[in-house]
PDB file of C-alpha atoms in Angstrom:
ATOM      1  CA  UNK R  30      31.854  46.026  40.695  1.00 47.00           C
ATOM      2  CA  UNK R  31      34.769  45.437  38.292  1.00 43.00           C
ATOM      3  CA  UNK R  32      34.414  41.499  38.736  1.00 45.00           C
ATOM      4  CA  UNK R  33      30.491  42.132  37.876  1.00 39.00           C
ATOM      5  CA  UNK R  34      31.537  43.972  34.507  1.00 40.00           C
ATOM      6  CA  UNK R  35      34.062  41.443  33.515  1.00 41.00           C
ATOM      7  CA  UNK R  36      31.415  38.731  34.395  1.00 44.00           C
ATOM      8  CA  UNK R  37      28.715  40.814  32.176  1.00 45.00           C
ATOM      9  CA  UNK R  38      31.161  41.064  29.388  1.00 45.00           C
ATOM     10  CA  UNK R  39      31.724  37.808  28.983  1.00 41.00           C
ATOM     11  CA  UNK R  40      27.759  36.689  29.178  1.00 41.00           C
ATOM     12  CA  UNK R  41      27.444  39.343  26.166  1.00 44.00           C
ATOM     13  CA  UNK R  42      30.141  37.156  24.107  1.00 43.00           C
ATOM     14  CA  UNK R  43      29.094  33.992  25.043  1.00 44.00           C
ATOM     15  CA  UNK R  44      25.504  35.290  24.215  1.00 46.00           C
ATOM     16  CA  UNK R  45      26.721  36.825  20.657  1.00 44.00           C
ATOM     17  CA  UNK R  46      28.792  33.878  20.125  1.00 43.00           C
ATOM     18  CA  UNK R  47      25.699  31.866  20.318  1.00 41.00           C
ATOM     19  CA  UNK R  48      23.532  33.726  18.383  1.00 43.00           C
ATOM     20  CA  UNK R  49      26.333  33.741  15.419  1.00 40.00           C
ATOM     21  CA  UNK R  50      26.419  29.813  15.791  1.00 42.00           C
ATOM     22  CA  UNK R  51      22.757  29.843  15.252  1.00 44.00           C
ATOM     23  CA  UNK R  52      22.687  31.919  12.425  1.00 41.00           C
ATOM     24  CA  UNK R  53      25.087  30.831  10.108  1.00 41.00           C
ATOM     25  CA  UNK R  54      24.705  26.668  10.758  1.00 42.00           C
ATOM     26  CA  UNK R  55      21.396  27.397   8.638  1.00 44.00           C
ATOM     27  CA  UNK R  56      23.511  28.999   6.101  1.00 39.00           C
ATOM     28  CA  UNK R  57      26.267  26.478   6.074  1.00 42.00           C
ATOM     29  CA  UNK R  58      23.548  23.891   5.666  1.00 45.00           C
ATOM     30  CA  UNK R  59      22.102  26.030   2.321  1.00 52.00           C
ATOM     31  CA  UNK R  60      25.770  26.167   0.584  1.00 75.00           C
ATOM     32  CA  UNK R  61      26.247  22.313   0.817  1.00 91.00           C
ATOM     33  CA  UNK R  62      28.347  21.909  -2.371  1.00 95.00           C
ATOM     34  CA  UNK R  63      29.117  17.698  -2.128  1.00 98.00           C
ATOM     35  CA  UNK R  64      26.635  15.613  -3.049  1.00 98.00           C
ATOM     36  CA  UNK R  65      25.885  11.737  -3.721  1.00 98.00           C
ATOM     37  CA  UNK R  66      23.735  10.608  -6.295  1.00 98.00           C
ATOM     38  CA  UNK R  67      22.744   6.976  -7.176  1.00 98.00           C
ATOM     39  CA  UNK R  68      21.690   5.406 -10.498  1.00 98.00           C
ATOM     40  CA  UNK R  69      20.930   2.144 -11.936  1.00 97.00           C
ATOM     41  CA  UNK R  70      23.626   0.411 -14.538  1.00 94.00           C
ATOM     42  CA  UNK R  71      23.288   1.397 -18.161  1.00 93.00           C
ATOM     43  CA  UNK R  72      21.242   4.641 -19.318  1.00 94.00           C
ATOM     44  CA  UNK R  73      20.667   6.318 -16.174  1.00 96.00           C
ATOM     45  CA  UNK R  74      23.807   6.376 -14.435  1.00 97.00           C
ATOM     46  CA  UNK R  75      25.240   7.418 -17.959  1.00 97.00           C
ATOM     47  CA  UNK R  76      23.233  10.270 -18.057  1.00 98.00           C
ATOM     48  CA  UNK R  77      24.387  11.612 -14.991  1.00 98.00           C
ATOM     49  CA  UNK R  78      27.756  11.062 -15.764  1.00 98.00           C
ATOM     50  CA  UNK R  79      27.754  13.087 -18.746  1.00 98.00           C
ATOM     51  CA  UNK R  80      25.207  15.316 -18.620  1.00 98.00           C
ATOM     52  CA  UNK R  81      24.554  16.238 -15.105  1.00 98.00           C
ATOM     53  CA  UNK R  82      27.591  15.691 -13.007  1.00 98.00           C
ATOM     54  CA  UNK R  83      29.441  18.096 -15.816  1.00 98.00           C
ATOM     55  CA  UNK R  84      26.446  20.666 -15.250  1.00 98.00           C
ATOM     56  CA  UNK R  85      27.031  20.341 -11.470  1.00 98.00           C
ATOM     57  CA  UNK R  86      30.425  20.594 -11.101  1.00 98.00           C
ATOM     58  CA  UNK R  87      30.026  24.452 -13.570  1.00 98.00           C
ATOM     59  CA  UNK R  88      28.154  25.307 -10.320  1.00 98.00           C
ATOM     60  CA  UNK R  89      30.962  24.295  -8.152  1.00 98.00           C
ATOM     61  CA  UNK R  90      29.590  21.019  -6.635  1.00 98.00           C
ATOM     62  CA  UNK R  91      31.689  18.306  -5.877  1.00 98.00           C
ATOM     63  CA  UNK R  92      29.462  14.954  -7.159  1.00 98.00           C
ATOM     64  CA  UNK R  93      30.264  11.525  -6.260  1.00 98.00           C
ATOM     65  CA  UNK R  94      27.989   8.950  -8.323  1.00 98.00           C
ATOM     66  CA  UNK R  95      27.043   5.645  -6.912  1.00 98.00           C
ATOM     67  CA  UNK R  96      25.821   2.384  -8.802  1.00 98.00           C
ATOM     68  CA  UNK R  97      23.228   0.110  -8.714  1.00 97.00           C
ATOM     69  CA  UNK R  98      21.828  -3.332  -9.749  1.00 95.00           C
ATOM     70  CA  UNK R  99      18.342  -3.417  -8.514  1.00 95.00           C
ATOM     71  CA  UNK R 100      14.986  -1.406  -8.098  1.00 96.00           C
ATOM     72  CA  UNK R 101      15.221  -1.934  -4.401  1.00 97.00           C
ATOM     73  CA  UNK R 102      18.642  -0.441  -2.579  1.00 98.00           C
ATOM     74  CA  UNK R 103      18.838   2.827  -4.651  1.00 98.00           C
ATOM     75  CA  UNK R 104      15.576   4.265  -2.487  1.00 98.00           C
ATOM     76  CA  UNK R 105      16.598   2.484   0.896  1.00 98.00           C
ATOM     77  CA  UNK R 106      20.074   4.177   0.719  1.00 98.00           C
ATOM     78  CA  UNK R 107      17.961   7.638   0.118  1.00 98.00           C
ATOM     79  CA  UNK R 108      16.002   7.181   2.714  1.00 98.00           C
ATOM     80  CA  UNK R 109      18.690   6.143   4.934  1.00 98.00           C
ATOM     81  CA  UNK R 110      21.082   9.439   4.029  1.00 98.00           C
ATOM     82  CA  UNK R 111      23.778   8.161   2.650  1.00 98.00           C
ATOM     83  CA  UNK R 112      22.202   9.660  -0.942  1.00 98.00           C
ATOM     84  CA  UNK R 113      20.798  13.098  -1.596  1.00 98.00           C
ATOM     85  CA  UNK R 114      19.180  11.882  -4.337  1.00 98.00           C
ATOM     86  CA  UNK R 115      18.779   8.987  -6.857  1.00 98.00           C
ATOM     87  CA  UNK R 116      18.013   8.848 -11.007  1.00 98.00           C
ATOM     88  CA  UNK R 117      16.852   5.110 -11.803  1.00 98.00           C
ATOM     89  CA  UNK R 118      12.720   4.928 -12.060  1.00 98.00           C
ATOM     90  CA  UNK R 119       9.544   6.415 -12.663  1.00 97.00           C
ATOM     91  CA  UNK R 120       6.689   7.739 -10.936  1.00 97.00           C
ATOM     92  CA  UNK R 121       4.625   4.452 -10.403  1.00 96.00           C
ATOM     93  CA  UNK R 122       6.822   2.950  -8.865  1.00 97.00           C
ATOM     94  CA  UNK R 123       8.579   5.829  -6.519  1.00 98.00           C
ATOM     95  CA  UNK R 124       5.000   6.466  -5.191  1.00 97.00           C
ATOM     96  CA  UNK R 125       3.970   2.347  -4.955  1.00 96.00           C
ATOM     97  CA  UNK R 126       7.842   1.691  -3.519  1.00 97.00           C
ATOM     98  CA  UNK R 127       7.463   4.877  -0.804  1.00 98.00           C
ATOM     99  CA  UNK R 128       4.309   4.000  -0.079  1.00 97.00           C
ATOM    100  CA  UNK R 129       5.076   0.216   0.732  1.00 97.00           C
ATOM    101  CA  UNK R 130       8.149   0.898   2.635  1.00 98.00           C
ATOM    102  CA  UNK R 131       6.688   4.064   4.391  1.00 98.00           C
ATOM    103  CA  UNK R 132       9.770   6.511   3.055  1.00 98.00           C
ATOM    104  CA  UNK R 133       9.790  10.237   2.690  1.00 98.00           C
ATOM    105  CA  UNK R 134      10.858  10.299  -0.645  1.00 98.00           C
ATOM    106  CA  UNK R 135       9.162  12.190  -3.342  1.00 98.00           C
ATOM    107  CA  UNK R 136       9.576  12.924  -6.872  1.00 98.00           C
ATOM    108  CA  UNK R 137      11.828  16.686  -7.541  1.00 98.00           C
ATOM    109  CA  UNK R 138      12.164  16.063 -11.337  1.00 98.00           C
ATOM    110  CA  UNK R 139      11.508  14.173 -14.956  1.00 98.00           C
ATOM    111  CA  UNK R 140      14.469  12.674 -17.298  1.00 98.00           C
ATOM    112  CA  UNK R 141      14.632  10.823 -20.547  1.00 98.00           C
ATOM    113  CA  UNK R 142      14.468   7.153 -20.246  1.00 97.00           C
ATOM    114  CA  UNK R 143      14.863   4.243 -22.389  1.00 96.00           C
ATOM    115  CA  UNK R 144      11.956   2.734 -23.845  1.00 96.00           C
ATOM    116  CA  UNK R 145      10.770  -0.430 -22.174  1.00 97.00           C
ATOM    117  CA  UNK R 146      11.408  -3.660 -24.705  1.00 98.00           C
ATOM    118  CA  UNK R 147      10.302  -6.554 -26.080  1.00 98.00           C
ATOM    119  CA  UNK R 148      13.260  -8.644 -27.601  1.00 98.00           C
ATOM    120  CA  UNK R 149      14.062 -11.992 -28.741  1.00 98.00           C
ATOM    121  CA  UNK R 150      16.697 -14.046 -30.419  1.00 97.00           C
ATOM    122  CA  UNK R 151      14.136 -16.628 -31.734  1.00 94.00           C
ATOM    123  CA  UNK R 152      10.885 -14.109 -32.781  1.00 97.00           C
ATOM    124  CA  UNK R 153      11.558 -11.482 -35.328  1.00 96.00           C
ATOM    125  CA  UNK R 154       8.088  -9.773 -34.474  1.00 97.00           C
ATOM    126  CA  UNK R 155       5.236 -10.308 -31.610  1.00 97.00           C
ATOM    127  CA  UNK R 156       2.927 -11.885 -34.057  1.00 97.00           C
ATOM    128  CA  UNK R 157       4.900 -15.125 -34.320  1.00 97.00           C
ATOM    129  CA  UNK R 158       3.571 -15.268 -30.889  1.00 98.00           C
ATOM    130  CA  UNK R 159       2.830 -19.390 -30.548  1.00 98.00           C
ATOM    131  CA  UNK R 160       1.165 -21.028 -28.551  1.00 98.00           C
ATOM    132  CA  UNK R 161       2.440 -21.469 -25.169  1.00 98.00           C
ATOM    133  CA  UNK R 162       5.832 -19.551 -25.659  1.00 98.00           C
ATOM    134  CA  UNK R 163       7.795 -18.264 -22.742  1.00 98.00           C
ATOM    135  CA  UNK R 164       7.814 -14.653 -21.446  1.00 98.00           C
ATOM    136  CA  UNK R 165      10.367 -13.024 -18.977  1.00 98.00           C
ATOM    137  CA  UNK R 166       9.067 -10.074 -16.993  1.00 98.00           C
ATOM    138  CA  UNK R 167      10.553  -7.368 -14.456  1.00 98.00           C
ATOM    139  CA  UNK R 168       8.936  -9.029 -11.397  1.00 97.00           C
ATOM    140  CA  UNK R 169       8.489  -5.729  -9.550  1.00 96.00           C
ATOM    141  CA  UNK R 170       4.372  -4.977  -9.444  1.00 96.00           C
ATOM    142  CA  UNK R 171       4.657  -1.677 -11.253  1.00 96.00           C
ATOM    143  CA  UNK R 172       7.241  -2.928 -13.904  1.00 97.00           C
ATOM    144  CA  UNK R 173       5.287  -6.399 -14.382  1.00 98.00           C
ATOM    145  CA  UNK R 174       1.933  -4.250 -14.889  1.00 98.00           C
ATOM    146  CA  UNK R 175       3.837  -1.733 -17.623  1.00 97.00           C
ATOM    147  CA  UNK R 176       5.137  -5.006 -19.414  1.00 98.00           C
ATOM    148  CA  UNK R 177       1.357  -6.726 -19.914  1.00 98.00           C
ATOM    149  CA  UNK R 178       0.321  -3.289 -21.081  1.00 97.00           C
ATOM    150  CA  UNK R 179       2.377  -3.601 -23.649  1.00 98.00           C
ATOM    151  CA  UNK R 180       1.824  -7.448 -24.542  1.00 98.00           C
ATOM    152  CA  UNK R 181      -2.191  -5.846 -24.378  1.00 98.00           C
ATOM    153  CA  UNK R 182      -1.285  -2.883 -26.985  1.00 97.00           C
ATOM    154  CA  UNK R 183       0.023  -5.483 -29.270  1.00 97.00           C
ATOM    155  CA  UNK R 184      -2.996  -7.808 -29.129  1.00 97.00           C
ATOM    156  CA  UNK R 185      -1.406 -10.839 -27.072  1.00 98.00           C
ATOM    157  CA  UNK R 186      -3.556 -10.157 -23.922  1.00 98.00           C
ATOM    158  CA  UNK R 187      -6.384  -8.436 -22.216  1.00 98.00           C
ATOM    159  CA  UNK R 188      -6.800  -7.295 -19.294  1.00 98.00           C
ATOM    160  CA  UNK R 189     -10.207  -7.763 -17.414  1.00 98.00           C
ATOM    161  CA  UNK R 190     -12.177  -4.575 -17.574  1.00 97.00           C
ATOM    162  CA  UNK R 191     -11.943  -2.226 -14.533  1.00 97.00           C
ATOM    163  CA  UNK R 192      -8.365  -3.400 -13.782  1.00 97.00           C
ATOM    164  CA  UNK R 193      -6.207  -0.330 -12.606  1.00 96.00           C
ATOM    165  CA  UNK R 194      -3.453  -0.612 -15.730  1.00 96.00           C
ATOM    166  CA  UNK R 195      -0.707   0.345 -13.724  1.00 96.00           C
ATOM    167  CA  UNK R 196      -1.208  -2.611 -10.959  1.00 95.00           C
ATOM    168  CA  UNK R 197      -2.223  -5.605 -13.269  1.00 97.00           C
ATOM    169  CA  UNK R 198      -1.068  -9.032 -12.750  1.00 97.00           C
ATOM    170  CA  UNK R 199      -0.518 -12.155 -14.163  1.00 95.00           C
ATOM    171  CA  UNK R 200      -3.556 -12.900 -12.620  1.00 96.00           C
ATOM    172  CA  UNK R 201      -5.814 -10.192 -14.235  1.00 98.00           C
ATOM    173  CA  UNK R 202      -5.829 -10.981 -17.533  1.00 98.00           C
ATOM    174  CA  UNK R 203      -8.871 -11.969 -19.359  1.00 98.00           C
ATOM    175  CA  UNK R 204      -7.414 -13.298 -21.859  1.00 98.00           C
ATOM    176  CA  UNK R 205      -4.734 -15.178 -22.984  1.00 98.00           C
ATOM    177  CA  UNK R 206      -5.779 -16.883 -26.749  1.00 98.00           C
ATOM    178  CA  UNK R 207      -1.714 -17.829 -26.883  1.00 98.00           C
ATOM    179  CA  UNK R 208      -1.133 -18.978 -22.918  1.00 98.00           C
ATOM    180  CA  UNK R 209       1.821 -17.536 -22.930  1.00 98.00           C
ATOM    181  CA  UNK R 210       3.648 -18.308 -19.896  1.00 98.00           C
ATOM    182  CA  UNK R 211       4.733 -15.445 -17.800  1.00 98.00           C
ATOM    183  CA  UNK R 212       7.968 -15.410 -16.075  1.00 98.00           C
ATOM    184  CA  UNK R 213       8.690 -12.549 -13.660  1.00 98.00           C
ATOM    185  CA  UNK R 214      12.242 -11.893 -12.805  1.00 98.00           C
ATOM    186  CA  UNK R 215      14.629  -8.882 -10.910  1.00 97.00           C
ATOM    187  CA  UNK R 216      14.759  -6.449 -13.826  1.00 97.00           C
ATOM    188  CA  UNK R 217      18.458  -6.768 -13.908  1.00 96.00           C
ATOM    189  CA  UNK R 218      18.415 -10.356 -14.501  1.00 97.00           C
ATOM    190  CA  UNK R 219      16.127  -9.985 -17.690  1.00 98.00           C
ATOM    191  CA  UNK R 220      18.690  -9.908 -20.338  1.00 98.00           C
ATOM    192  CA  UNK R 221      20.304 -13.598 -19.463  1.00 97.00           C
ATOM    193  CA  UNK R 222      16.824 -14.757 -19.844  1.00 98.00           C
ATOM    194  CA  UNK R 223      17.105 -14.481 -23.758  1.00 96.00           C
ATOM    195  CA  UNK R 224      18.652 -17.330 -24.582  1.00 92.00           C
ATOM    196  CA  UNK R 225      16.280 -19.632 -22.439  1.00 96.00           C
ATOM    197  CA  UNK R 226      12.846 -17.888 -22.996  1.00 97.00           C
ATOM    198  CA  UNK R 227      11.039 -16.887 -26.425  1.00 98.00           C
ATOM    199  CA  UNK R 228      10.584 -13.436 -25.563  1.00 98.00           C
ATOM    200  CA  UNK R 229      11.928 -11.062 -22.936  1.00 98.00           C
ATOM    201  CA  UNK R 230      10.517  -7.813 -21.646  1.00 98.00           C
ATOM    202  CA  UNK R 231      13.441  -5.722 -20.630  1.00 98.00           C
ATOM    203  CA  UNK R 232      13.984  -2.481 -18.805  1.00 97.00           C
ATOM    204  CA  UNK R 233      15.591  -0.370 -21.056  1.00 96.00           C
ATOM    205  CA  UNK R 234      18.504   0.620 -19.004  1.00 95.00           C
ATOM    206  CA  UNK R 235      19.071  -2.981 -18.446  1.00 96.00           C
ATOM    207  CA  UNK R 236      18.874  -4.053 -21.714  1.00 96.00           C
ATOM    208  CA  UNK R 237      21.684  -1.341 -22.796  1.00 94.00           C
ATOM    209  CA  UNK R 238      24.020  -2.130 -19.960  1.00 94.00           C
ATOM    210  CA  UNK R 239      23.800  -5.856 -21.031  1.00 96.00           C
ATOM    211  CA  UNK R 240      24.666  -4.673 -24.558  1.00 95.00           C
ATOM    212  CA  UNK R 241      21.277  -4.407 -26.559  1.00 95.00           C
ATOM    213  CA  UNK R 242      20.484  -2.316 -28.608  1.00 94.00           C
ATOM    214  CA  UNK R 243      17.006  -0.318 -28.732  1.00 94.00           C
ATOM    215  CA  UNK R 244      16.947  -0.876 -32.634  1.00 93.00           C
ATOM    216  CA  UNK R 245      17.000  -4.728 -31.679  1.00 95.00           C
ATOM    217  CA  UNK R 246      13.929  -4.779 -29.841  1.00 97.00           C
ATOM    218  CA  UNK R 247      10.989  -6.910 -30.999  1.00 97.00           C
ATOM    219  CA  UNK R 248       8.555  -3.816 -29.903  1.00 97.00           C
ATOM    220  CA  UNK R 249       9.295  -0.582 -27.818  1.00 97.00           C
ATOM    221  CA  UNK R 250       6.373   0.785 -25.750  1.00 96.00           C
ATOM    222  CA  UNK R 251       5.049   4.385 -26.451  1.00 94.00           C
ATOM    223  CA  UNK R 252       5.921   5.325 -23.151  1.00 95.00           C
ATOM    224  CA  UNK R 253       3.564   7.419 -21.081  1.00 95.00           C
ATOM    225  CA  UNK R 254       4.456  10.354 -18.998  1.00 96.00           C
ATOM    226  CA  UNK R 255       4.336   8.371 -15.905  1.00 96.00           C
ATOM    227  CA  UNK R 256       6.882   5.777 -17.055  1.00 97.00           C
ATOM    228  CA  UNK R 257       9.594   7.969 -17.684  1.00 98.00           C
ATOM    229  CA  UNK R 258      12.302   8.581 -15.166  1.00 98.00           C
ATOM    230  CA  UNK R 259      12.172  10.654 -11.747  1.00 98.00           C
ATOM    231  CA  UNK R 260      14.577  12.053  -9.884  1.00 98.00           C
ATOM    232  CA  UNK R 261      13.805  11.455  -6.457  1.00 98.00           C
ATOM    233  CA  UNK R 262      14.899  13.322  -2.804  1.00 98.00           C
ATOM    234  CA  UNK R 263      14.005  13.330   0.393  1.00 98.00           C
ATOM    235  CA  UNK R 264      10.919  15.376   1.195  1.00 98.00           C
ATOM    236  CA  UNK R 265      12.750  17.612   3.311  1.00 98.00           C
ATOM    237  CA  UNK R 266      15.186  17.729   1.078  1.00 98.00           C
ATOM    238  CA  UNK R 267      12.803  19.380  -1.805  1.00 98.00           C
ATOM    239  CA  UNK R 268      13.505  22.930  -1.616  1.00 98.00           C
ATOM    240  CA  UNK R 269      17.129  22.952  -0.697  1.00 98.00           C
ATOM    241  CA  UNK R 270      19.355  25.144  -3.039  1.00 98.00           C
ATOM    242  CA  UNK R 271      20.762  22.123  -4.489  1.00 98.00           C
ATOM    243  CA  UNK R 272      17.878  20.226  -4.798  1.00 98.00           C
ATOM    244  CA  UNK R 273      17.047  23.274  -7.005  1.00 98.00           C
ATOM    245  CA  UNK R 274      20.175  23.297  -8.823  1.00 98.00           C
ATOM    246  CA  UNK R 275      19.708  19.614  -9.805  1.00 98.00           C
ATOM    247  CA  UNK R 276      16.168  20.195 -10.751  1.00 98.00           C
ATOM    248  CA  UNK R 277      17.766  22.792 -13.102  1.00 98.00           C
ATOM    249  CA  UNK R 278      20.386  20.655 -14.855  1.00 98.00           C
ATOM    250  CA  UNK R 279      17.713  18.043 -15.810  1.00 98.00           C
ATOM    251  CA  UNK R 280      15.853  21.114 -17.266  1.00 98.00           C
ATOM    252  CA  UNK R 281      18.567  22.480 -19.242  1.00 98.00           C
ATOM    253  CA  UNK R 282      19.796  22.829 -22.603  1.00 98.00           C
ATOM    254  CA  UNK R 283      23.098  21.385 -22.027  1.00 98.00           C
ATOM    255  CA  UNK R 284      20.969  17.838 -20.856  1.00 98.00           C
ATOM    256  CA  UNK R 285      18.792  18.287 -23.484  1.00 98.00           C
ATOM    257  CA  UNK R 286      21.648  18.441 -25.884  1.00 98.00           C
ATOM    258  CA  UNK R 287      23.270  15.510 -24.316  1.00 98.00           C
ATOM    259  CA  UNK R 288      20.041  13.333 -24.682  1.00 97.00           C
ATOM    260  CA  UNK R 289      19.068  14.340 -28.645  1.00 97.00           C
ATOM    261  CA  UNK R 290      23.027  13.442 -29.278  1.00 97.00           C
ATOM    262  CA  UNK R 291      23.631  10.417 -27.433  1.00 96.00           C
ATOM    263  CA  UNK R 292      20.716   9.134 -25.754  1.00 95.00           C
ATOM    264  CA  UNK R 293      18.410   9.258 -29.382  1.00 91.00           C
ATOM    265  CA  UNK R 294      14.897   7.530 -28.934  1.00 92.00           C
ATOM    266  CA  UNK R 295      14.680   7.647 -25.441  1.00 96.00           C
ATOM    267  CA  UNK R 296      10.956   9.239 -23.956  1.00 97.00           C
ATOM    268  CA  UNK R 297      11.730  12.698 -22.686  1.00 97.00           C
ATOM    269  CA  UNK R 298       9.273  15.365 -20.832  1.00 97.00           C
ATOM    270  CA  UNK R 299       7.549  17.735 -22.597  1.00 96.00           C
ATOM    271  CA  UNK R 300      10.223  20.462 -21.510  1.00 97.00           C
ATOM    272  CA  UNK R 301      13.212  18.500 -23.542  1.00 96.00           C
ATOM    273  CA  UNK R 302      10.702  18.210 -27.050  1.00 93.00           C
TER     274      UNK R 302
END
């Protein structure tokens, strides 16, 4: 009888010790205070580095920030886990990107973002346009399609009618009274193109981290409120208490503040007007 008591004492413990273990891994889980974000060079990654990285670490979160050169890795390492969430592009192309590569990843927030460019070292405006002059492009379908709508805003092309704006190519265009010659490139590699093309359609953060300037631009689009910047996580990632709490630095003052002093003429959301 005494054996059987011993025995059903230690069932009890084994059975509370259990039950403890499954209630506070979820809670562990929700007070995950490290976390790795990714950005592309220029703009981006410096706008987590002083604006939201010093919000986060007020909250006690330990951030490690990781850099990137391309449209491409930034998502795949997302998707992958080894970042909880990413600051480099805008809603086109997150949805065209997820889509494509069939990844979980969805859009948690909107940041200020630098204009997309035209610039040139041997055009002072877009109407001395000539006849076929040279034209570097971000190569990426969403990027390439944001560049011609600005080329069409400014009267150098037109796109045939019932073309979807944000996926035109090259090979939509109904006109081209110039023939300009397109040349898509990786986004990153846009600003070497200067010297060798006439004009260059750059990325803003690209065209900062190379050393432009947005005052130097030939033309800066009127960006749209799908072209400016995401932040993007992992679906199941969305409504995690520091998902939140990076959702809420982006929507603070202390960002905002950051972006009117030292980010000026970038797009921003409505809620950092």
């Amino acid at each position: 009888m005494k054996n059987f008591v011993v025995r059903r004492s230690l069932l009890a413990a084994a059975a509370a010790a259990v039950t403890l273990v499954g209630l506070t891994a979820p809670v562990q889980a929700q007070v995950k205070k490290d976390l790795v974000i990714g950005g592309t060079a220029g703009s981006n990654i410096d706008q987590l580095k002083q604006a939201i990285v010093p919000i986060l670490e007020k909250k006690g979160y330990k951030v490690k920030l990781v850099e990137f050169n391309d449209y491409v890795q930034p998502n795949l390492a997302l998707a992958q886990g080894s970042l909880n969430a990413n600051f480099f592009q805008h809603r086109v192309y997150l949805q065209k990107f997820a889509a494509d590569q069939k990844l979980d990843i969805v859009e948690l927030v909107q940041g200020a973002i630098a204009p997309l460019g035209v610039y040139s070292q041997n055009r002072k405006t877009l109407e001395e346009a000539k006849v076929g002059d040279r034209v570097t492009l971000p190569n990426d379908p969403s990027n390439l399609a944001r560049a011609l709508v600005l080329l069409e805003q400014n009267n150098l092309v037109k796109i045939k009618p019932g073309i979807d704006p944000l996926r035109a190519s090259e090979k939509d265009l109904a006109e081209n009274p110039r023939k300009l010659k397109f040349i898509p490139l990786e986004a990153a590699q846009l600003p070497r193109s200067l010297g060798d093309t006439e004009y260059a359609i750059i990325n803003g953060n690209f065209a900062i981290s190379s050393g432009l300037k947005l005052t130097e631009a030939v033309k800066l689009e009127k960006t749209a409120d799908h072209y400016l910047n995401v932040v993007a996580v992992k679906r199941a990632d969305k409504d995690t208490p520091w998902a939140k709490d990076i959702e809420a630095a982006f929507r603070s003052n202390e960002y905002k503040a950051v972006v009117d002093s030292k980010f000026q003429g970038y797009a921003k959301p409505s809620f950092l007007q």
